PDB file of C-alpha atoms in Angstrom:
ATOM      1  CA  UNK A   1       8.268  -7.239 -28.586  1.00 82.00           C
ATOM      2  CA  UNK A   2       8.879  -6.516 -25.089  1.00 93.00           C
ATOM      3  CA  UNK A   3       9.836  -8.855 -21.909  1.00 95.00           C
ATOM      4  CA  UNK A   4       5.927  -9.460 -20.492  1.00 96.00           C
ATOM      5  CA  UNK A   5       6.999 -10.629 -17.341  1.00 96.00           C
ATOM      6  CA  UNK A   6       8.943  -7.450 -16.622  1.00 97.00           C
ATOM      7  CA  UNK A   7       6.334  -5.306 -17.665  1.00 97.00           C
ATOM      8  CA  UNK A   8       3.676  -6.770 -15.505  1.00 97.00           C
ATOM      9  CA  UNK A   9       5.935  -6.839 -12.183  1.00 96.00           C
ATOM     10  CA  UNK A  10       6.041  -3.110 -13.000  1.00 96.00           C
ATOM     11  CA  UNK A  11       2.546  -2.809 -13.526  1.00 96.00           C
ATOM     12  CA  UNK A  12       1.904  -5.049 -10.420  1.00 95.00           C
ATOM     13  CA  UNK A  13       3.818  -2.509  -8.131  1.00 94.00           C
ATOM     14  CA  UNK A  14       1.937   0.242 -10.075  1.00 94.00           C
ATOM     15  CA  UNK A  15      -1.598  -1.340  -9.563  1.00 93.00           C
ATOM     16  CA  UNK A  16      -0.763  -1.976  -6.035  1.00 92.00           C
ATOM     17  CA  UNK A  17       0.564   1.491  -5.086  1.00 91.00           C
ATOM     18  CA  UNK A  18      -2.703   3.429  -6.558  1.00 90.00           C
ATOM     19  CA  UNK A  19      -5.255   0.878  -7.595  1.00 88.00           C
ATOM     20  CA  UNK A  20      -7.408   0.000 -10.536  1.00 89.00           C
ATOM     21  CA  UNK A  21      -9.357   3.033 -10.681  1.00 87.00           C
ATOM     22  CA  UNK A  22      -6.327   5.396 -10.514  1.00 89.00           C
ATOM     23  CA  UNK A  23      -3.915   3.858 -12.527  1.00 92.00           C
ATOM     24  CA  UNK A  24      -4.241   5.420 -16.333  1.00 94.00           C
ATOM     25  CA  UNK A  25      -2.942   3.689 -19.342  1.00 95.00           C
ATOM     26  CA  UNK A  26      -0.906   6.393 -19.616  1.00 96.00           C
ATOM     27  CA  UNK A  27       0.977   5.848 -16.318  1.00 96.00           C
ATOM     28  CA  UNK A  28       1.073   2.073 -17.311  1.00 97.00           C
ATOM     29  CA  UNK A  29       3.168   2.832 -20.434  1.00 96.00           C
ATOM     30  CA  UNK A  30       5.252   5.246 -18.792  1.00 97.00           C
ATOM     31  CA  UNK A  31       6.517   3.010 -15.732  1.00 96.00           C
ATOM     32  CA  UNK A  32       6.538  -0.304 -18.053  1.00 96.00           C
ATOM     33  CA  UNK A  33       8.324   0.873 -20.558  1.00 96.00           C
ATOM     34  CA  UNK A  34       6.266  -0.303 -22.751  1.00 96.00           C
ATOM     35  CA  UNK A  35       4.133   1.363 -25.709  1.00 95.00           C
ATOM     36  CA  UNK A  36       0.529   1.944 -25.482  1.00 95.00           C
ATOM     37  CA  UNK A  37       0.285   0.035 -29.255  1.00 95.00           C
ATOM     38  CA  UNK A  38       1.584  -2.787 -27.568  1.00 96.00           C
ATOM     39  CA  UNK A  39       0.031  -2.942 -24.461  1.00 96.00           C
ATOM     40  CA  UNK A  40      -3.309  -2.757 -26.209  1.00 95.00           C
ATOM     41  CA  UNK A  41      -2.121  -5.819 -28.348  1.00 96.00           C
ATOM     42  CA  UNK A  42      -1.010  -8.033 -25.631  1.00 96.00           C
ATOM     43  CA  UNK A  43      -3.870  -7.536 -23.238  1.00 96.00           C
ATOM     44  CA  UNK A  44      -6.867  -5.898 -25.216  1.00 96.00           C
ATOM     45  CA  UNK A  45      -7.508  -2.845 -22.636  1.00 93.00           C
ATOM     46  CA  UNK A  46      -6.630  -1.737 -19.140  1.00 93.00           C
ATOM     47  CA  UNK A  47      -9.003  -4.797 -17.685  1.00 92.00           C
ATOM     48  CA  UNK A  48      -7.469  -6.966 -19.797  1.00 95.00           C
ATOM     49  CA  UNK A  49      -4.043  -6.038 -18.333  1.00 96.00           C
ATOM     50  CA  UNK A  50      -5.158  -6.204 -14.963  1.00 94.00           C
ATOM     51  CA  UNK A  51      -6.852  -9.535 -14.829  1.00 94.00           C
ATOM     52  CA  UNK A  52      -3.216 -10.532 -16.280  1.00 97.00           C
ATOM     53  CA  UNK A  53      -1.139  -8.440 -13.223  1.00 96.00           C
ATOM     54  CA  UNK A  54      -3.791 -10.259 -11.243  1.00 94.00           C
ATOM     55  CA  UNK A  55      -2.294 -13.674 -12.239  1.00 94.00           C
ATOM     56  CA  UNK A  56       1.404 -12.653 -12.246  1.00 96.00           C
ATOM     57  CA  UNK A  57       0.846 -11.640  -8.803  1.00 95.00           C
ATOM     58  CA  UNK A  58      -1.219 -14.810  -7.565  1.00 93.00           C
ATOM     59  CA  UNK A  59       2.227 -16.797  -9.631  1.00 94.00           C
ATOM     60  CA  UNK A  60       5.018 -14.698  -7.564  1.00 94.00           C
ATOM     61  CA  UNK A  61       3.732 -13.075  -4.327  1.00 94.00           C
ATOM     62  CA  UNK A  62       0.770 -15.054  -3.670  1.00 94.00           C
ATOM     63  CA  UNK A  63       2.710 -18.416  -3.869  1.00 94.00           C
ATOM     64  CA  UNK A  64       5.798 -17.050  -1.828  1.00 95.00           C
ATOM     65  CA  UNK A  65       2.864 -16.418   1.175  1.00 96.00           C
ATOM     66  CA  UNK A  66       1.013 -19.556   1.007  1.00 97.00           C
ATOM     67  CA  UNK A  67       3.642 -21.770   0.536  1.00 97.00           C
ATOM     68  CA  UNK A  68       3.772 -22.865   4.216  1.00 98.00           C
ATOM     69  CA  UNK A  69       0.083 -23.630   3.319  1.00 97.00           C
ATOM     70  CA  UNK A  70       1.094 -26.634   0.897  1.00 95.00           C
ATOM     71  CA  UNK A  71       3.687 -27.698   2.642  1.00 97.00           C
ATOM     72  CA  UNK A  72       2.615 -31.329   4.117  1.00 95.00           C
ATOM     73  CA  UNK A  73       6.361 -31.617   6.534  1.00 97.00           C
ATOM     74  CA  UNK A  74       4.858 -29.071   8.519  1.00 98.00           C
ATOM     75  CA  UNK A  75       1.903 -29.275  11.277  1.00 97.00           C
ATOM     76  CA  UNK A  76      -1.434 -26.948  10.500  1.00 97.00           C
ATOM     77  CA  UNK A  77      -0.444 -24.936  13.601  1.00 97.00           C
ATOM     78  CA  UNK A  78       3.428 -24.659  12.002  1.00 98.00           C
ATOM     79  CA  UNK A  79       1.932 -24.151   8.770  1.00 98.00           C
ATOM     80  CA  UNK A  80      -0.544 -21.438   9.536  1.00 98.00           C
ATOM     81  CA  UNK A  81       2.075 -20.103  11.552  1.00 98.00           C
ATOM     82  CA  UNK A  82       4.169 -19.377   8.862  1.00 98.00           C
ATOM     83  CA  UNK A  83       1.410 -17.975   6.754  1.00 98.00           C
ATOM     84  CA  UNK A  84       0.793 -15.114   9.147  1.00 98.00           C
ATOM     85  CA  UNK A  85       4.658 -14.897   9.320  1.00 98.00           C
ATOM     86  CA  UNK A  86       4.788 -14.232   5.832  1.00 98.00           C
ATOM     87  CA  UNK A  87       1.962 -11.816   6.131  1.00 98.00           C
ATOM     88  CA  UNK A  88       3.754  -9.504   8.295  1.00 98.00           C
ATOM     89  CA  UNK A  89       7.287  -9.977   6.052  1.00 97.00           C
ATOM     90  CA  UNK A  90       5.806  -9.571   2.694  1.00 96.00           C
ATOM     91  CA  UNK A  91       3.170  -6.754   3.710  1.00 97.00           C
ATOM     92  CA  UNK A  92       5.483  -4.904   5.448  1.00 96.00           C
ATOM     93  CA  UNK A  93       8.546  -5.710   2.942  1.00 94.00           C
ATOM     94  CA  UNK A  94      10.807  -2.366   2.240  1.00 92.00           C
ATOM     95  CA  UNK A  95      10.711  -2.320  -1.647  1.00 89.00           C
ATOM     96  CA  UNK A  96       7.032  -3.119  -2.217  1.00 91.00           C
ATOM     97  CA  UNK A  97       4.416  -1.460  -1.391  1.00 93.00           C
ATOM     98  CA  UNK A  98       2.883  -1.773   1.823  1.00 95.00           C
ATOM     99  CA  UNK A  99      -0.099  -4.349   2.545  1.00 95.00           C
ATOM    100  CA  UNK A 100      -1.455  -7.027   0.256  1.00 93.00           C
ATOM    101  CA  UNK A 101      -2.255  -6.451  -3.128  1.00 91.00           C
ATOM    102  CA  UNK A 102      -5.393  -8.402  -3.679  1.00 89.00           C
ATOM    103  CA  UNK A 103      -6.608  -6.410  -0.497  1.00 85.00           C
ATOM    104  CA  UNK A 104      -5.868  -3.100  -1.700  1.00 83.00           C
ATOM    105  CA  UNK A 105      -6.417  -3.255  -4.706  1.00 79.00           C
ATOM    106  CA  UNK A 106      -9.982  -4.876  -3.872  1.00 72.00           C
ATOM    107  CA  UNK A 107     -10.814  -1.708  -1.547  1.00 70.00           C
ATOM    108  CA  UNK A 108     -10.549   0.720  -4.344  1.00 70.00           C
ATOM    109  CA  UNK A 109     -12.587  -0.747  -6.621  1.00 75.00           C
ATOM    110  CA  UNK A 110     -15.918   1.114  -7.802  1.00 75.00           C
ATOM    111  CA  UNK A 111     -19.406  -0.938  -8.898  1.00 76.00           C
ATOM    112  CA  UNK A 112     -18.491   0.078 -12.152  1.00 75.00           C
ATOM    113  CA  UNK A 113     -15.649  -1.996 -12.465  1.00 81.00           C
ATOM    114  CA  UNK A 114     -17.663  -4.970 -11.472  1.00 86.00           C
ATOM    115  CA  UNK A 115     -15.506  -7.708 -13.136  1.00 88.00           C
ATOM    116  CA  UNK A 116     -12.545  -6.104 -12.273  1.00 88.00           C
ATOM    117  CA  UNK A 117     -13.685  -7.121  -8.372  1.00 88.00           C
ATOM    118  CA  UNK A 118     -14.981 -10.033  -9.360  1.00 90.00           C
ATOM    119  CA  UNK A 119     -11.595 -11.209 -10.563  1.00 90.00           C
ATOM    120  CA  UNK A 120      -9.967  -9.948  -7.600  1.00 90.00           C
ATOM    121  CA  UNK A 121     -12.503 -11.678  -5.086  1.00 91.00           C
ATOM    122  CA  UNK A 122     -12.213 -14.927  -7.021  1.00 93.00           C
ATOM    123  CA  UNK A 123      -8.740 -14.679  -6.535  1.00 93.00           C
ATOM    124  CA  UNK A 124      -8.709 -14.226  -2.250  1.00 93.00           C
ATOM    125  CA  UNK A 125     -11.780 -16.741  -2.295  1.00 95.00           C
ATOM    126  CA  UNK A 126      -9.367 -19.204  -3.990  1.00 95.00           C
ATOM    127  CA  UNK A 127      -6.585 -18.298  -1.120  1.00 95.00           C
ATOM    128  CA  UNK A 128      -9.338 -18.678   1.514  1.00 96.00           C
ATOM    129  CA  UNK A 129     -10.664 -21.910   0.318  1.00 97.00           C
ATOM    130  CA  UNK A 130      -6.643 -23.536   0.195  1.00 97.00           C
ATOM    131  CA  UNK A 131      -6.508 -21.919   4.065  1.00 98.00           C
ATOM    132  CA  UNK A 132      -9.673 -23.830   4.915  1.00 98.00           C
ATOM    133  CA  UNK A 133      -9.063 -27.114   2.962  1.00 98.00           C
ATOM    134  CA  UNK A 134      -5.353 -27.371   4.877  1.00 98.00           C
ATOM    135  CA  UNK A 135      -7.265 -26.821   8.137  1.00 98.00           C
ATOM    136  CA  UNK A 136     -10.140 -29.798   7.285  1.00 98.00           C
ATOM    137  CA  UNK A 137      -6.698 -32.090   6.718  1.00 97.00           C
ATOM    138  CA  UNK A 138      -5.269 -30.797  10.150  1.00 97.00           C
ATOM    139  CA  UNK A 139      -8.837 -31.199  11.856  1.00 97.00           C
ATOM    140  CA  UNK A 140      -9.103 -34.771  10.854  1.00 96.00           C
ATOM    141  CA  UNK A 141      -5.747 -35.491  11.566  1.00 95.00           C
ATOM    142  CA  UNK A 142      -6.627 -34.761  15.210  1.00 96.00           C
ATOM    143  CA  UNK A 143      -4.757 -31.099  15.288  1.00 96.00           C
ATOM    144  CA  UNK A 144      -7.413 -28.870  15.952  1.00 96.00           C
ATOM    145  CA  UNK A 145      -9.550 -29.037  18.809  1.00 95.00           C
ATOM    146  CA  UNK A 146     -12.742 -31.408  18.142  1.00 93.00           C
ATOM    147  CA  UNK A 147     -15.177 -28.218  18.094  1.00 94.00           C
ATOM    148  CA  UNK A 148     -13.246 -26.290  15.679  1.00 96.00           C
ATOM    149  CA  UNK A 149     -15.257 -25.537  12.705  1.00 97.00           C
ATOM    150  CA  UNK A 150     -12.697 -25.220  10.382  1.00 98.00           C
ATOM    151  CA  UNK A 151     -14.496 -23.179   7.608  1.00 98.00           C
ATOM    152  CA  UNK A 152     -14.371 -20.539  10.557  1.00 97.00           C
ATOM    153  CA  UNK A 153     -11.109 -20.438  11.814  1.00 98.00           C
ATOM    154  CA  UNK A 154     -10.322 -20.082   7.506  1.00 97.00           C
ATOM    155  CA  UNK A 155     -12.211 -17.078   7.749  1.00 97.00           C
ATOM    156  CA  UNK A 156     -10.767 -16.033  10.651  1.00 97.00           C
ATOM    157  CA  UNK A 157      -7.422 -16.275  10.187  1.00 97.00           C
ATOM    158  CA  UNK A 158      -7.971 -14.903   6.666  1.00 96.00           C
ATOM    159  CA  UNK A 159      -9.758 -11.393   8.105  1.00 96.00           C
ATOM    160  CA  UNK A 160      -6.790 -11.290  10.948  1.00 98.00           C
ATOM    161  CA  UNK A 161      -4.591 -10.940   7.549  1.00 97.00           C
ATOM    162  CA  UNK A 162      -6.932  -8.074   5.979  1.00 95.00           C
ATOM    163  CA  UNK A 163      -6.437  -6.797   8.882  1.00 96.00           C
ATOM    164  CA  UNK A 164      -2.874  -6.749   8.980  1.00 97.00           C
ATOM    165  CA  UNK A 165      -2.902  -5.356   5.051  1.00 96.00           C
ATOM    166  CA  UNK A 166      -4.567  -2.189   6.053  1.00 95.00           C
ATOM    167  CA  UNK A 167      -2.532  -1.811   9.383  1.00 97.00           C
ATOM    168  CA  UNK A 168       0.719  -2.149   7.110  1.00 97.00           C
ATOM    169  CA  UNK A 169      -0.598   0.795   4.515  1.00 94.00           C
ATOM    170  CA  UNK A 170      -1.310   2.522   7.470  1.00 96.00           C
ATOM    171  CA  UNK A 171       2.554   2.088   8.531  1.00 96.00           C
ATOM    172  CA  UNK A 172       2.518  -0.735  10.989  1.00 97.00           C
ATOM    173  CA  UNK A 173       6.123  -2.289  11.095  1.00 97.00           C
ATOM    174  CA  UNK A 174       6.805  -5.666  11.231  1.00 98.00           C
ATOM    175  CA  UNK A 175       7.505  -6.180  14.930  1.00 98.00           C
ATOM    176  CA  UNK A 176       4.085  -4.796  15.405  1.00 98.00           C
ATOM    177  CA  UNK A 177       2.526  -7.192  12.551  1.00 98.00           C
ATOM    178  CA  UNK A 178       4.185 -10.322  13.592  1.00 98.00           C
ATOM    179  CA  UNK A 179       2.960  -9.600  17.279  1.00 98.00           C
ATOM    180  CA  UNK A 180      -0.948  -9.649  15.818  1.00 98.00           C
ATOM    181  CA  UNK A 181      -0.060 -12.472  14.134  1.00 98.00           C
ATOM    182  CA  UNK A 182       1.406 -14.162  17.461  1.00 97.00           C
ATOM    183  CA  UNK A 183      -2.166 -12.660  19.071  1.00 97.00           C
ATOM    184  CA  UNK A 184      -4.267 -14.498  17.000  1.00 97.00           C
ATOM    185  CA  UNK A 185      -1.999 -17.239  16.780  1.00 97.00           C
ATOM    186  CA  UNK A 186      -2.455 -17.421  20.801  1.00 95.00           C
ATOM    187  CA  UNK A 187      -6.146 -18.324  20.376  1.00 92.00           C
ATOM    188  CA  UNK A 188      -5.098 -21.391  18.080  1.00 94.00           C
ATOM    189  CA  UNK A 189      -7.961 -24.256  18.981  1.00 93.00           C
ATOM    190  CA  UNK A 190      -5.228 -26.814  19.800  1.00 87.00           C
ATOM    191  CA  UNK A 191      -6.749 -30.569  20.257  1.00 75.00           C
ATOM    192  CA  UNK A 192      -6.034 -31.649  23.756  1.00 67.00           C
TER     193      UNK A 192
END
């Protein structure tokens, strides 16, 4: 038996460095720790394993960066605020690798891993769909300006944080992430 939680925070990193595609079962068992017999067991096959790094991900990283999301102290200016905070912090966090996982790993998936980018797209429609149900709250609260569609500004903020993903795997630091984040923060439809 072997710790699953450890071995799919390894396999997380792993997945996120080189994505689905590249990542062998071979390199799986050699930075888990784990043997190939018993990977196979636990998960069924390499899809099987992802789908589950997919979840362990979405449990740990995912709910550090939308917690200010689900937080109901704070405004949906604060909140969203913090959200793109986050984004720069985590995506640009020395000991992970840089950007967002479900965004990388999304960009190097082939059509013949269909389900494997299904999962994946699920996963950031899920995130989107949180973003734009917190915004609906703040727009009927009277926070957002009385024109704001806020399925839009979900989509927006959510492609400003793509964004930011590939700018951090292309080496952006976090000075230079937070101040996108402060740009598109700047254009916030405030309700006057």
């Amino acid at each position: 038996m072997f710790d699953t939680d450890a071995a799919l925070d390894k396999a997380v990193r792993l997945f996120w460095q080189r994505g689905y595609e590249a990542t062998s079962m071979a390199d799986l068992v050699a930075e888990t720790g784990v043997a190939a017999a018993s990977l196979y067991a636990a998960f069924g096959n390499k899809a099987g394993l992802f789908a589950a790094v997919i979840e362990r991900y979405a449990a740990t990283f995912s709910v550090h960066l939308y917690a200010p999301i689900n937080d109901p102290a704070l405004s949906t200016y604060e909140a969203v605020k913090g959200l793109l905070e986050r984004a720069a912090s985590s995506f640009s966090e020395p000991g992970t690798p840089a950007g967002c996982f479900m965004y990388s790993a999304a960009a190097a998936v082939s059509p013949a891993s269909a389900a494997i980018e299904c999962l994946l797209r699920d996963k950031r429609l899920a995130a989107e769909a949180l973003l734009i149900e917190r915004l609906q709250r703040g727009a009927a609260q009277g926070e957002l300006a009385a024109n704001t569609d806020p399925a839009v500004l979900g989509k927006f903020i959510n492609t400003v944080m793509e964004g930011m993903s590939v700018q951090a795997r292309d080496g952006a630091t976090i000075d230079e992430l937070l101040s996108i984040a402060k740009m598109a923060l700047d254009r916030w439809p405030a309700a006057i």
